[in-house]
Coordinates of C-alpha atoms and ligand atoms in Angstrom, one line a residue:
X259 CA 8.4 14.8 59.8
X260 CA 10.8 13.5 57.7
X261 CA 9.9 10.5 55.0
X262 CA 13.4 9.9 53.6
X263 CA 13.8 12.5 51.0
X264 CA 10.9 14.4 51.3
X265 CA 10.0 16.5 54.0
X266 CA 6.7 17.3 55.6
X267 CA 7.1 21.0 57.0
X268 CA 5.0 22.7 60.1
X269 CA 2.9 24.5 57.4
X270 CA 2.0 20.8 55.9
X271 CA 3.8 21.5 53.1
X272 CA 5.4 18.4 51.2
X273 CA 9.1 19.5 50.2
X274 CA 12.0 17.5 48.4
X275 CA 15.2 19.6 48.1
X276 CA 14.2 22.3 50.0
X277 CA 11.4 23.3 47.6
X278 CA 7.5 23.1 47.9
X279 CA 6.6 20.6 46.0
X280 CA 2.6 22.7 46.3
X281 CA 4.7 25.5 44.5
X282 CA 6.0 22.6 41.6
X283 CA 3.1 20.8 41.2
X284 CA 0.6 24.6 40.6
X285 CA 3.6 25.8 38.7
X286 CA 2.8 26.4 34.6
X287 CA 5.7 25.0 33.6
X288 CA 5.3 21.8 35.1
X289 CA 2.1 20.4 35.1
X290 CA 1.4 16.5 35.9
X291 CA 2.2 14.1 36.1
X292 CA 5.6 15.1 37.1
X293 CA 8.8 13.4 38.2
X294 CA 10.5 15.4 40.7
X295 CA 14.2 14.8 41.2
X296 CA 16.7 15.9 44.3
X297 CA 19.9 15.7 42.1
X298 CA 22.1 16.9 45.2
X299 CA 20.9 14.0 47.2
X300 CA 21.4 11.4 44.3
X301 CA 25.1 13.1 44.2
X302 CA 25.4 12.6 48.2
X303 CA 24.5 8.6 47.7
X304 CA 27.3 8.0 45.5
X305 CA 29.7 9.8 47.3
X306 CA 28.4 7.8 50.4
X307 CA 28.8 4.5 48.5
X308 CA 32.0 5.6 47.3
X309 CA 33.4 6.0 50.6
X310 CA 32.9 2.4 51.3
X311 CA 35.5 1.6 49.4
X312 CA 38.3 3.4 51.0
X313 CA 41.0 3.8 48.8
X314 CA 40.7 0.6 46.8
X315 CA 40.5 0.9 43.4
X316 CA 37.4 0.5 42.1
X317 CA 34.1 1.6 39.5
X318 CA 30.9 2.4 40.3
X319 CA 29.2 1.9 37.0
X320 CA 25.9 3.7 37.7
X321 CA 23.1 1.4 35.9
X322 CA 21.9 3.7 33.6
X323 CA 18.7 2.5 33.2
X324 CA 17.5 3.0 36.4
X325 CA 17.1 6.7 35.2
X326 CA 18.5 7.8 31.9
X327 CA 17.9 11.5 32.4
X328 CA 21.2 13.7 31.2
X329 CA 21.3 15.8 34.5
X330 CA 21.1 12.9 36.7
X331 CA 23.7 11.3 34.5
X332 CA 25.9 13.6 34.4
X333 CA 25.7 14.8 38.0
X334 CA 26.7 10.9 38.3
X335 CA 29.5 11.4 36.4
X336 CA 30.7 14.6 38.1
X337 CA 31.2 12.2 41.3
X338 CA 33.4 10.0 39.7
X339 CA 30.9 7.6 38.3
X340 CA 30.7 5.3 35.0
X341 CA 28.1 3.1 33.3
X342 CA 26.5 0.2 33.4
X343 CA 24.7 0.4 30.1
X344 CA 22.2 -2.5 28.2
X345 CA 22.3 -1.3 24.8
X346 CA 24.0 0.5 21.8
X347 CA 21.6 4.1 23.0
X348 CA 22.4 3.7 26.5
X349 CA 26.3 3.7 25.7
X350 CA 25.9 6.7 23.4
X351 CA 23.8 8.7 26.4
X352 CA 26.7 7.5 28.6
X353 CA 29.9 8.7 26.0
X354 CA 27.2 12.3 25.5
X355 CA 27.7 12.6 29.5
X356 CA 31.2 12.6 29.1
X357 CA 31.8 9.3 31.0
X358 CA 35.2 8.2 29.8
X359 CA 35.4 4.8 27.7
X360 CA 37.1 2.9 30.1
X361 CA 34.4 3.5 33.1
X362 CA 31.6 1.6 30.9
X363 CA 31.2 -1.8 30.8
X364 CA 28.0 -3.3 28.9
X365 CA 25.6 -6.0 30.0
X366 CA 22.5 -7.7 28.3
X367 CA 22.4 -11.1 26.7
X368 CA 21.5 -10.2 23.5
X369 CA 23.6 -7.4 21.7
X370 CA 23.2 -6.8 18.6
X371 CA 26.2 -6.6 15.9
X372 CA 26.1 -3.2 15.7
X373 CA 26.0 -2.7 19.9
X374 CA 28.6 -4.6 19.9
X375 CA 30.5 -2.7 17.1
X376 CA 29.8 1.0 19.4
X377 CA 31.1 -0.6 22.5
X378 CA 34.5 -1.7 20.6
X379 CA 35.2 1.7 18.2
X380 CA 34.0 4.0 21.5
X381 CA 37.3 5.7 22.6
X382 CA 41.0 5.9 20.7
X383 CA 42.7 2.7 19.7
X384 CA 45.3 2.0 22.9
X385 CA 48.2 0.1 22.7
X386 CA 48.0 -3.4 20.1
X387 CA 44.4 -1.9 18.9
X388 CA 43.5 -2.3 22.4
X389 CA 40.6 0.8 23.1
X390 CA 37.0 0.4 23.7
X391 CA 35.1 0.3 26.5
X392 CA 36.1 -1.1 29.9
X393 CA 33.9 -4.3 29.6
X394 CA 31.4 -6.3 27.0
X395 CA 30.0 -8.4 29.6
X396 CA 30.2 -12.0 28.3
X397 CA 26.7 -13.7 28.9
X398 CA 27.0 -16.9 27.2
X399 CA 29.7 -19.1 25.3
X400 CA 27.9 -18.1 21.9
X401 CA 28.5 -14.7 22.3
X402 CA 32.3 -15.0 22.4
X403 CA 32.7 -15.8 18.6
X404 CA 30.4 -12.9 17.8
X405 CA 32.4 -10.1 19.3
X406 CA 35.9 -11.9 18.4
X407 CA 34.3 -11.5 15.0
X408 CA 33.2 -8.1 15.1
X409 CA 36.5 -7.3 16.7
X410 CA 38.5 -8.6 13.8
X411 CA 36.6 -6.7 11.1
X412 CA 37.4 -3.4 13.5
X413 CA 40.9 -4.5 13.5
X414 CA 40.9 -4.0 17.3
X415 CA 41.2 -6.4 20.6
X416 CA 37.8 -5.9 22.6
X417 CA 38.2 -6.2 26.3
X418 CA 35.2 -8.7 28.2
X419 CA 34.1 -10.1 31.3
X420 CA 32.9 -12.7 31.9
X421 CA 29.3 -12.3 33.5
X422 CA 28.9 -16.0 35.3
X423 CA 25.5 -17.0 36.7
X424 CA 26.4 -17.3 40.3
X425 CA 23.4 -20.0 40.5
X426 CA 21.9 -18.1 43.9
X427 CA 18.4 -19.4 44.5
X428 CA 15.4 -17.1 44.1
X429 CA 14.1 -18.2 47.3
X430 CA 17.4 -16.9 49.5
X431 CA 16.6 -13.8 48.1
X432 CA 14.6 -11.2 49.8
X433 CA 13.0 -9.7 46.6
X434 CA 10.3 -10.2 43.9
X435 CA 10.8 -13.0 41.3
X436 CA 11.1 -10.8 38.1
X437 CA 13.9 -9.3 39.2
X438 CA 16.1 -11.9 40.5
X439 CA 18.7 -12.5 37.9
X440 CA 21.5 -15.0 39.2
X441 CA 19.6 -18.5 40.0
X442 CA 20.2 -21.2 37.2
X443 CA 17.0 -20.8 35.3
X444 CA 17.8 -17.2 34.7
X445 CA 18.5 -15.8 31.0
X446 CA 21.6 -14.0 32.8
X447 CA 25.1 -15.3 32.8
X448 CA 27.1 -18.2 31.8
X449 CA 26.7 -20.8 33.9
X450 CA 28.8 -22.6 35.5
X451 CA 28.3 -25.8 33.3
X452 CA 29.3 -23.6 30.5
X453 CA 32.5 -22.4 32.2
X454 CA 35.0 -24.5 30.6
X455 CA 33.8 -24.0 27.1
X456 CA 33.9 -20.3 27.4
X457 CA 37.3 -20.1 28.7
X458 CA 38.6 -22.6 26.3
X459 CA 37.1 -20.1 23.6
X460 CA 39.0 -17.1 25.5
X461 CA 41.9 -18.3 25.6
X462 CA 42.3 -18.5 22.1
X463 CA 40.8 -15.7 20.8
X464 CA 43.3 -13.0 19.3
X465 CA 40.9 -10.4 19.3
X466 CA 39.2 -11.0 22.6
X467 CA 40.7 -10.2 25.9
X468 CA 39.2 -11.5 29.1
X469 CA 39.8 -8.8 31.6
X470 CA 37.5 -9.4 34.6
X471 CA 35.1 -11.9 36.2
X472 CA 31.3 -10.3 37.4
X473 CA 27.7 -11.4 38.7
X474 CA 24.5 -9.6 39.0
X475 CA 22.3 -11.3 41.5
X476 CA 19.1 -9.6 41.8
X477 CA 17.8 -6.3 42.5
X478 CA 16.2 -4.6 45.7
X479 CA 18.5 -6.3 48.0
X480 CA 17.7 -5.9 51.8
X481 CA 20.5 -8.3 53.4
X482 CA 23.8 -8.4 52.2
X483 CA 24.1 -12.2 51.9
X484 CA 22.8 -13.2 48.8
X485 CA 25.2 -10.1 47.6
X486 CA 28.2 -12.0 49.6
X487 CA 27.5 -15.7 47.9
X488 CA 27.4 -14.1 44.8
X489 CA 31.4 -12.9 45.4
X490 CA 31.9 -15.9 46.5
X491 CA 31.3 -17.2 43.2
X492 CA 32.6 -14.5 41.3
X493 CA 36.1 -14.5 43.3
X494 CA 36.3 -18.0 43.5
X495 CA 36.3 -18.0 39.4
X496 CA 38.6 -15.5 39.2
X497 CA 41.4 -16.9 41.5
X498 CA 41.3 -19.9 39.8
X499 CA 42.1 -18.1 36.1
X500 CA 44.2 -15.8 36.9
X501 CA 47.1 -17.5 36.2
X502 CA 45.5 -18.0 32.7
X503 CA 44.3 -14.6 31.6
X504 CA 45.4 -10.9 33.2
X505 CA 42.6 -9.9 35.1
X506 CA 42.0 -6.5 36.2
X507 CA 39.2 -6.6 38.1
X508 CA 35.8 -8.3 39.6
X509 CA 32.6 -6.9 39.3
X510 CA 29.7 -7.4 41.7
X511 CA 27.1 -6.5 39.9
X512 CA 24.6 -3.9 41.5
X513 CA 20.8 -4.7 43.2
X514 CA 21.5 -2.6 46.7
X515 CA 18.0 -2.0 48.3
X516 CA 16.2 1.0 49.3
X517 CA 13.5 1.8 52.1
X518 CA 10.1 1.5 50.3
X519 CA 8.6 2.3 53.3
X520 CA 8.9 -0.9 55.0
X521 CA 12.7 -0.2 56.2
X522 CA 15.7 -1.3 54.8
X523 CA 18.3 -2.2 57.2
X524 CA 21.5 -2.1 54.7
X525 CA 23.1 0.8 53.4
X526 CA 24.6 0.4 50.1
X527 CA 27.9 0.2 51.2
X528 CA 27.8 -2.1 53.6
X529 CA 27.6 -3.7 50.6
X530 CA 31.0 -3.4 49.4
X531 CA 32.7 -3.1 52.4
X532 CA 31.2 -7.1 52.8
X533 CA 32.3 -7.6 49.2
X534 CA 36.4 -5.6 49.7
X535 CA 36.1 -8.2 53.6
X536 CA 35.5 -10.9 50.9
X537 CA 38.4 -10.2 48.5
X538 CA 40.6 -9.8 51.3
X539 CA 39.9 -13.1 52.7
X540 CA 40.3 -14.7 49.7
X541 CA 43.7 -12.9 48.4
X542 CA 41.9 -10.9 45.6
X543 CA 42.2 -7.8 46.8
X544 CA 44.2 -6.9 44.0
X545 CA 41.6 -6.6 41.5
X546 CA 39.7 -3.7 41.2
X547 CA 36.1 -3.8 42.6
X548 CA 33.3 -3.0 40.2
X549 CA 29.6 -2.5 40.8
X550 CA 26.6 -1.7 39.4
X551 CA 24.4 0.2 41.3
X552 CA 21.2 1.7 39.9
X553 CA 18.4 2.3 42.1
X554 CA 20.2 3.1 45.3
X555 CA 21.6 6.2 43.8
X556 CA 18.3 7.2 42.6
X557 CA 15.6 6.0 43.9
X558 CA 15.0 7.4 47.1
X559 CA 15.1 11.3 45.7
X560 CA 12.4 11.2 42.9
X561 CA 9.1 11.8 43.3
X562 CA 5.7 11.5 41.0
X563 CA 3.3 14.4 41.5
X564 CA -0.1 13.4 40.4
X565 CA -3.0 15.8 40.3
X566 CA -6.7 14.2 42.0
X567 CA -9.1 13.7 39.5
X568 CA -12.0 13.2 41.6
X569 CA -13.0 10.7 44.2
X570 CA -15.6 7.6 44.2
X571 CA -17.7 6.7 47.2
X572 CA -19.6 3.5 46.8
X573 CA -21.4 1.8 50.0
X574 CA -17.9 1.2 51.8
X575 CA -15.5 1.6 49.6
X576 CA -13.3 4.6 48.3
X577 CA -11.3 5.3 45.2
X578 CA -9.5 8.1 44.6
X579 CA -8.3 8.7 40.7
X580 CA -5.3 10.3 39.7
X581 CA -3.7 11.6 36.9
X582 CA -1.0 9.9 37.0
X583 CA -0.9 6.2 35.5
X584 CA 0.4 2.9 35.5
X585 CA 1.9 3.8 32.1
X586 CA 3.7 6.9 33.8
X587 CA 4.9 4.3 37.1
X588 CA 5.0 0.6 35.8
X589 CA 6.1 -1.0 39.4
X590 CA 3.0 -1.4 41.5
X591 CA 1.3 -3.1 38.2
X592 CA 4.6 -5.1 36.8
X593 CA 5.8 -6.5 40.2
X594 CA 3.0 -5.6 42.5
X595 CA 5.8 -2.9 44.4
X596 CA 4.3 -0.4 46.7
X597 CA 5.0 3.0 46.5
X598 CA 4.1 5.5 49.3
X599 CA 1.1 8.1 48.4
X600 CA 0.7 11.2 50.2
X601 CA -1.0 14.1 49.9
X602 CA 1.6 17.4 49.0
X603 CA -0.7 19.5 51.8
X604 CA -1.8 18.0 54.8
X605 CA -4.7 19.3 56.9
X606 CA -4.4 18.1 60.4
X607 CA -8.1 18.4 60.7
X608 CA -8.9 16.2 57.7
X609 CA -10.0 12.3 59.1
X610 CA -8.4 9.8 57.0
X611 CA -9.7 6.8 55.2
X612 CA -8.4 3.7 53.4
X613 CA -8.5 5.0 49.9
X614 CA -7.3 3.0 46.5
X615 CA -5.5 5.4 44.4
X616 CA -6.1 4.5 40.7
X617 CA -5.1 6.4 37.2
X618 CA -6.9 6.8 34.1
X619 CA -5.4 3.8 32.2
X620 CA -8.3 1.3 30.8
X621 CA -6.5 -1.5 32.8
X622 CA -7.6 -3.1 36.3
X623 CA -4.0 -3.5 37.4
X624 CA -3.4 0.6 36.6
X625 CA -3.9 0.5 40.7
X626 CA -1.2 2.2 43.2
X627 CA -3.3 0.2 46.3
X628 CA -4.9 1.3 49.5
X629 CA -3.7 4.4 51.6
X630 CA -4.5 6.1 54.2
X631 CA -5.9 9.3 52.5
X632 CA -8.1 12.8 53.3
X633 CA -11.4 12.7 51.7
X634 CA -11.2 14.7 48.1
X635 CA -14.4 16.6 48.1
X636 CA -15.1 19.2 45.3
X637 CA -13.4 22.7 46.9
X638 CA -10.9 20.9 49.2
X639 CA -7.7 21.8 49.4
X640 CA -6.9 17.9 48.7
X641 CA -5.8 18.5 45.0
X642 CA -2.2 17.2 44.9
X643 CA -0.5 13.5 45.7
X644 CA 3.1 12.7 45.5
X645 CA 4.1 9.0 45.0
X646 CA 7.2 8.5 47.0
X647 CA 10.9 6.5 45.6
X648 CA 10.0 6.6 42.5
X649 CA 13.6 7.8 41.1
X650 CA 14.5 4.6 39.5
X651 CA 12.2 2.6 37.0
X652 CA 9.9 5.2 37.0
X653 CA 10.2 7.8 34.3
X654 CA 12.6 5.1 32.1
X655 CA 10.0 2.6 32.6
X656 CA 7.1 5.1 31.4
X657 CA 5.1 4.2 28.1
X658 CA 2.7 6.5 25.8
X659 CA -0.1 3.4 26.3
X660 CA -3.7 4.7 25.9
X661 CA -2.6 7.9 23.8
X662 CA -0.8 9.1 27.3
X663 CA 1.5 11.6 27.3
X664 CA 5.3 10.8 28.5
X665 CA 5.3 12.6 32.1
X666 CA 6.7 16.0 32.7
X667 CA 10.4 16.3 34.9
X668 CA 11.6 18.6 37.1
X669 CA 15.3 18.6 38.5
X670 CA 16.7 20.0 41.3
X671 CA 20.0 21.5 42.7
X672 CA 20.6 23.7 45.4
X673 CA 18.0 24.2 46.3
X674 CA 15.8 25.8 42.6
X675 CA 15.0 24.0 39.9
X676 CA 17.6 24.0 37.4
X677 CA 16.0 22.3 34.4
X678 CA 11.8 21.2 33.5
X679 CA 11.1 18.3 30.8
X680 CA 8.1 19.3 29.8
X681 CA 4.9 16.5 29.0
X682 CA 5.3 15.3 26.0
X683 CA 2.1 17.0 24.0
X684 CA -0.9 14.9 23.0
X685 CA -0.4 15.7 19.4
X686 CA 2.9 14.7 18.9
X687 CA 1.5 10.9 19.8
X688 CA -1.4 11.4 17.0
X689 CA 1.3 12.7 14.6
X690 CA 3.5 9.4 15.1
X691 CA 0.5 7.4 14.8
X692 CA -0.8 8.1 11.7
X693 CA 3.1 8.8 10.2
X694 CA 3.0 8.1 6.6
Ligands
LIG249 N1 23.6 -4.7 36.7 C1 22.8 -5.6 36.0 C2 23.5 -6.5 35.1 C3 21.4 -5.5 36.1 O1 20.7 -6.4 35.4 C4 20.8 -4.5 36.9 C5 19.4 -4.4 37.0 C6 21.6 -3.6 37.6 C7 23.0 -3.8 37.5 C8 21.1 -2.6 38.5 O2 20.3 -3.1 39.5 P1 19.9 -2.1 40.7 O3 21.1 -1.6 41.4 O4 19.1 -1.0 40.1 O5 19.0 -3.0 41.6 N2 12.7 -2.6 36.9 C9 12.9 -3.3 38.1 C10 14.4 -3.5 38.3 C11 15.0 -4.3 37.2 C12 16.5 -4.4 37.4 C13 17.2 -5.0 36.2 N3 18.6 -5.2 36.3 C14 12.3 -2.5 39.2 O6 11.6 -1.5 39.0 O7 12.4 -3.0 40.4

C-alpha cells in the first residue's frame, strides 16, 4: 500500500525512502519526536516542476521557509533552484547553501534597514554598482524610498519587483483564510489603487531599478484558477510598463497544493504550464517566469514520528497521547489542517477505533483529531505513530513552548540516512531561561 511517500510493506512495516521508519524511530540516535525527510523525493519534485517549463527561462525560488533545513536546501539548490527568502537570516542560510545572488529574490512587508542592506551588498558590484540580489520585492509605495535610501548610502542600484495585490477574493480560493494572501484586505502587495504612486516613485529613483512584476495568491492551492487570475493581473501590469522600465521577468508567486489525504487533482506544474499558456497569449513570453514554490517540494516527503504515551478509555470515548506536540507541528492547531496519523507497524489482527491523538502541551487545541487507530494497551506492539506531509511548516514552524524540546531530524538519501539533528536537550532551554 502506498500513502504518497511512505510505504506500508507486506511485513506492516511503515517505510519512507526505502528505510523502516520502526528501525528510525527505536534507533538511539534519533529519538522522538522526529521529522523524517526523503531528500531524493524532494529533489524528484523540483525536477518534475522544472520540467514544466520546457526550456523557457525561468526561477524556481524555493520558499525557504517552508523548511529551512541546510540539506534540504541545498539538495534544492543542486537542482537548479533559488530562494524565496522573508528575512535578513533566511537570505544568509540561502547565500551559506551556495545559491547564487541573482536566484534570490526577497518578500515580506516589513524589512528591516539592515534586511534590506544584506539583500543589496549580497554578491559583487555588476556593471553601474548594479549587484545584489535578483529581487527586493516591493510590497507597498512606502517601502520604495527606504530601499532607494539604503541603496544610496551603499553606493549601489538595488534591483525590485514589484509585488502587486492581485485583489483575488478569499472565497474563489480553495484554501483556509490565514493563508490566503492576494484579496484586497491582505497585508500583501501594493494594491492596485496604489499603482500609480509607486511607479511614479520608480521611475525616478536613481538607485532603484524595477526589474519584474509578481503576485503571491495564497497557499495550498487545489485548482489552478485562482493561480491563472493572479497572472492575469500580474501580466497585465507588466505589459502595460514595459515600455517604461526594462523588465526581465514576472513572478507568480508560489502556493501549489499537495494531497493531505483528501486528493489533490493538480500537479505543481500544471501550474506553470497554465501560467507560460498565459504569457503566451498575452505576448509576454519574453519575460522570464519566476515562482515560489514551498510546500510542494517538501511537503509530501517528511514525516513526524511520535512515540505513544499511553491511551485513555473513558465510557465511549478514546484518546491516545503522543509525544509529539502541537509546539513540534503547529498546523492542525493554527489553521485546523489535518494531517494523516498512522501507526509505523500495523497488525492486521488489531480492530480499530476512532481515536483522538493528542500531545503533552497544556493547551486544548494541542489536538491532531480523530483516526482510525489500534487500541494501545500496555505490551502491544502499538508504540510508534507517524504524522504524514508534514515536510513543510512543520519543523520551521516548531516552538520550545511548555519547556519542549525543538524535535529531532533525520534526512535521507539513497536510500540511509545521511545526517541526524538531534532534540534539542532540556537543559539548554533552562540555561536560556534563566541567562544572566
Ligand atoms: N511566496 C510568498 C510571497 C509567500 O508568502 C509564500 C507563503 C510562498 C511563496 C510559498 O507558498 P507555498 O508554495 O509554500 O504554498 N504556514 C502555512 C503556510 C503559510 C504560507 C505563507 N506564504 C501552512 O502551514 O499552511
Amino acid at each position: 500500500m502506498v500513502l504518497q511517500s511512505v510505504v506500508r510493506r507486506s511485513d506492516g512495516v511503515l517505510a519512507l525512502g526505502g528505510l523502516s521508519l520502526v528501525d528510525i524511530a527505536r534507533d538511539a540516535r534519533v529519538g522522538t519526536p522526529a521529522y523524517i525527510y526523503d531528500v531524493d523525493a524532494m529533489m524528484s519534485e523540483a525536477r518534475e516542476l522544472k520540467s514544466g517549463f520546457d526550456d523557457a527561462s525561468h526561477l524556481v525560488a524555493y520558499a525557504v521557509k517552508a523548511n529551512s533545513a541546510g540539506p534540504i536546501v541545498k539538495a534544492l539548490a543542486a537542482e537548479g533552484c533559488g530562494a524565496d527568502v522573508v528575512s535578513g537570516a533566511e537570505l544568509r542560510l540561502a547565500l551559506r547553501c551556495g545559491i547564487s545572488p541573482e536566484c534570490i529574490v526577497f518578500s515580506g512587508v516589513a524589512k528591516g534597514d539592515d534586511e534590506l542592506d544584506l539583500a543589496i551588498m549580497a554578491g559583487a558590484a555588476g556593471d553601474g554598482g548594479r549587484g545584489g540580489i535578483a529581487a527586493i520585492q516591493v510590497e507597498s509605495v512606502e517601502e520604495i524610498p527606504r530601499i532607494e535610501a539604503r541603496a544610496a548610502a551603499s553606493g549601489r542600484v538595488a534591483r525590485v519587483s514589484l509585488r502587486i495585490n492581485p485583489a483575488i477574493d478569499i472565497g474563489d480560493l480553495d484554501t483556509h483564510s490565514y493563508i490566503a494572501t492576494g484579496h484586497d484586505e491582505a497585508k500583501f502587495g501594493v494594491p492596485r489603487t496604489s499603482l500609480e504612486d509607486a511607479l511614479a516613485l520608480l521611475v525616478s529613483s536613481r538607485h532603484v531599478r524595477l526589474v519584474g512584476v509578481g503576485a503571491h495568491v495564497g497557499s495550498q492551492l487545489t485548482a489552478v484558477d485562482g493561480y491563472v487570475a493572479s497572472a492575469r493581473a500580474v501580466f497585465t501590469i507588466a505589459r502595460a510598463i514595459r515600455a517604461r522600465f526594462p523588465l526581465a521577468f514576472v513572478d507568480g508567486g508560489g502556493g501549489f497544493g499537495i494531497d493531505y489525504g483528501d486528493g489533490c487533482p493538480v500537479r505543481p506544474a500544471d501550474f506553470i504550464r497554465a501560467a507560460r499558456a498565459l504569457q503566451r497569449e498575452m505576448t509576454v513570453d519574453d519575460l522570464a517566469l519566476f515562482c515560489e514554490p514551498g510546500r510542494c517540494l517538501v511537503g509530501a516527503h517528511g514525516v513526524l514520528l511520535a512515540k505513544v504515551v499511553q491511551q485513555k478509555v473513558a465510557s465511549a470515548r478514546r484518546w491516545l497521547m503522543i509525544d509529539a506536540g502541537m509546539n513540534d507541528l503547529m498546523r492542525p492547531a493554527l489553521y485546523q489542517a489535518r494531517h494523516r496519523i498512522v501507526p509505523l507497524l500495523a497488525r492486521a489482527e488489531a480492530g480499530l477505533h476512532a481515536t483522538r491523538v493528542v500531545g503533552p502541551v497544556c493547551e486544548s487545541s494541542d489536538d491532531f483529531g480523530v483516526h482510525d487507530l489500534p487500541p494501545a494497551e500496555p505490551g502491544s506492539d502499538f508504540r510508534e505513530v507517524a504524522i504524514l506531509d508534514v515536510g513543510a511548516y512543520g519543523f520551521a514552524m516548531a516552538s520550545r513552548y511548555n519547556g519542549r524540546a525543538l524535535p529531532a531530524e533525520v534526512f535521507l538519501r539513497g536510500g540511509a540516512i545521511i545526517k541526524v539533528n538531534a532534540r534539542s536537550a532540556a537543559e539548554d532551554w533552562v540555561t536560556d531561561r534563566l541567562r544572566d
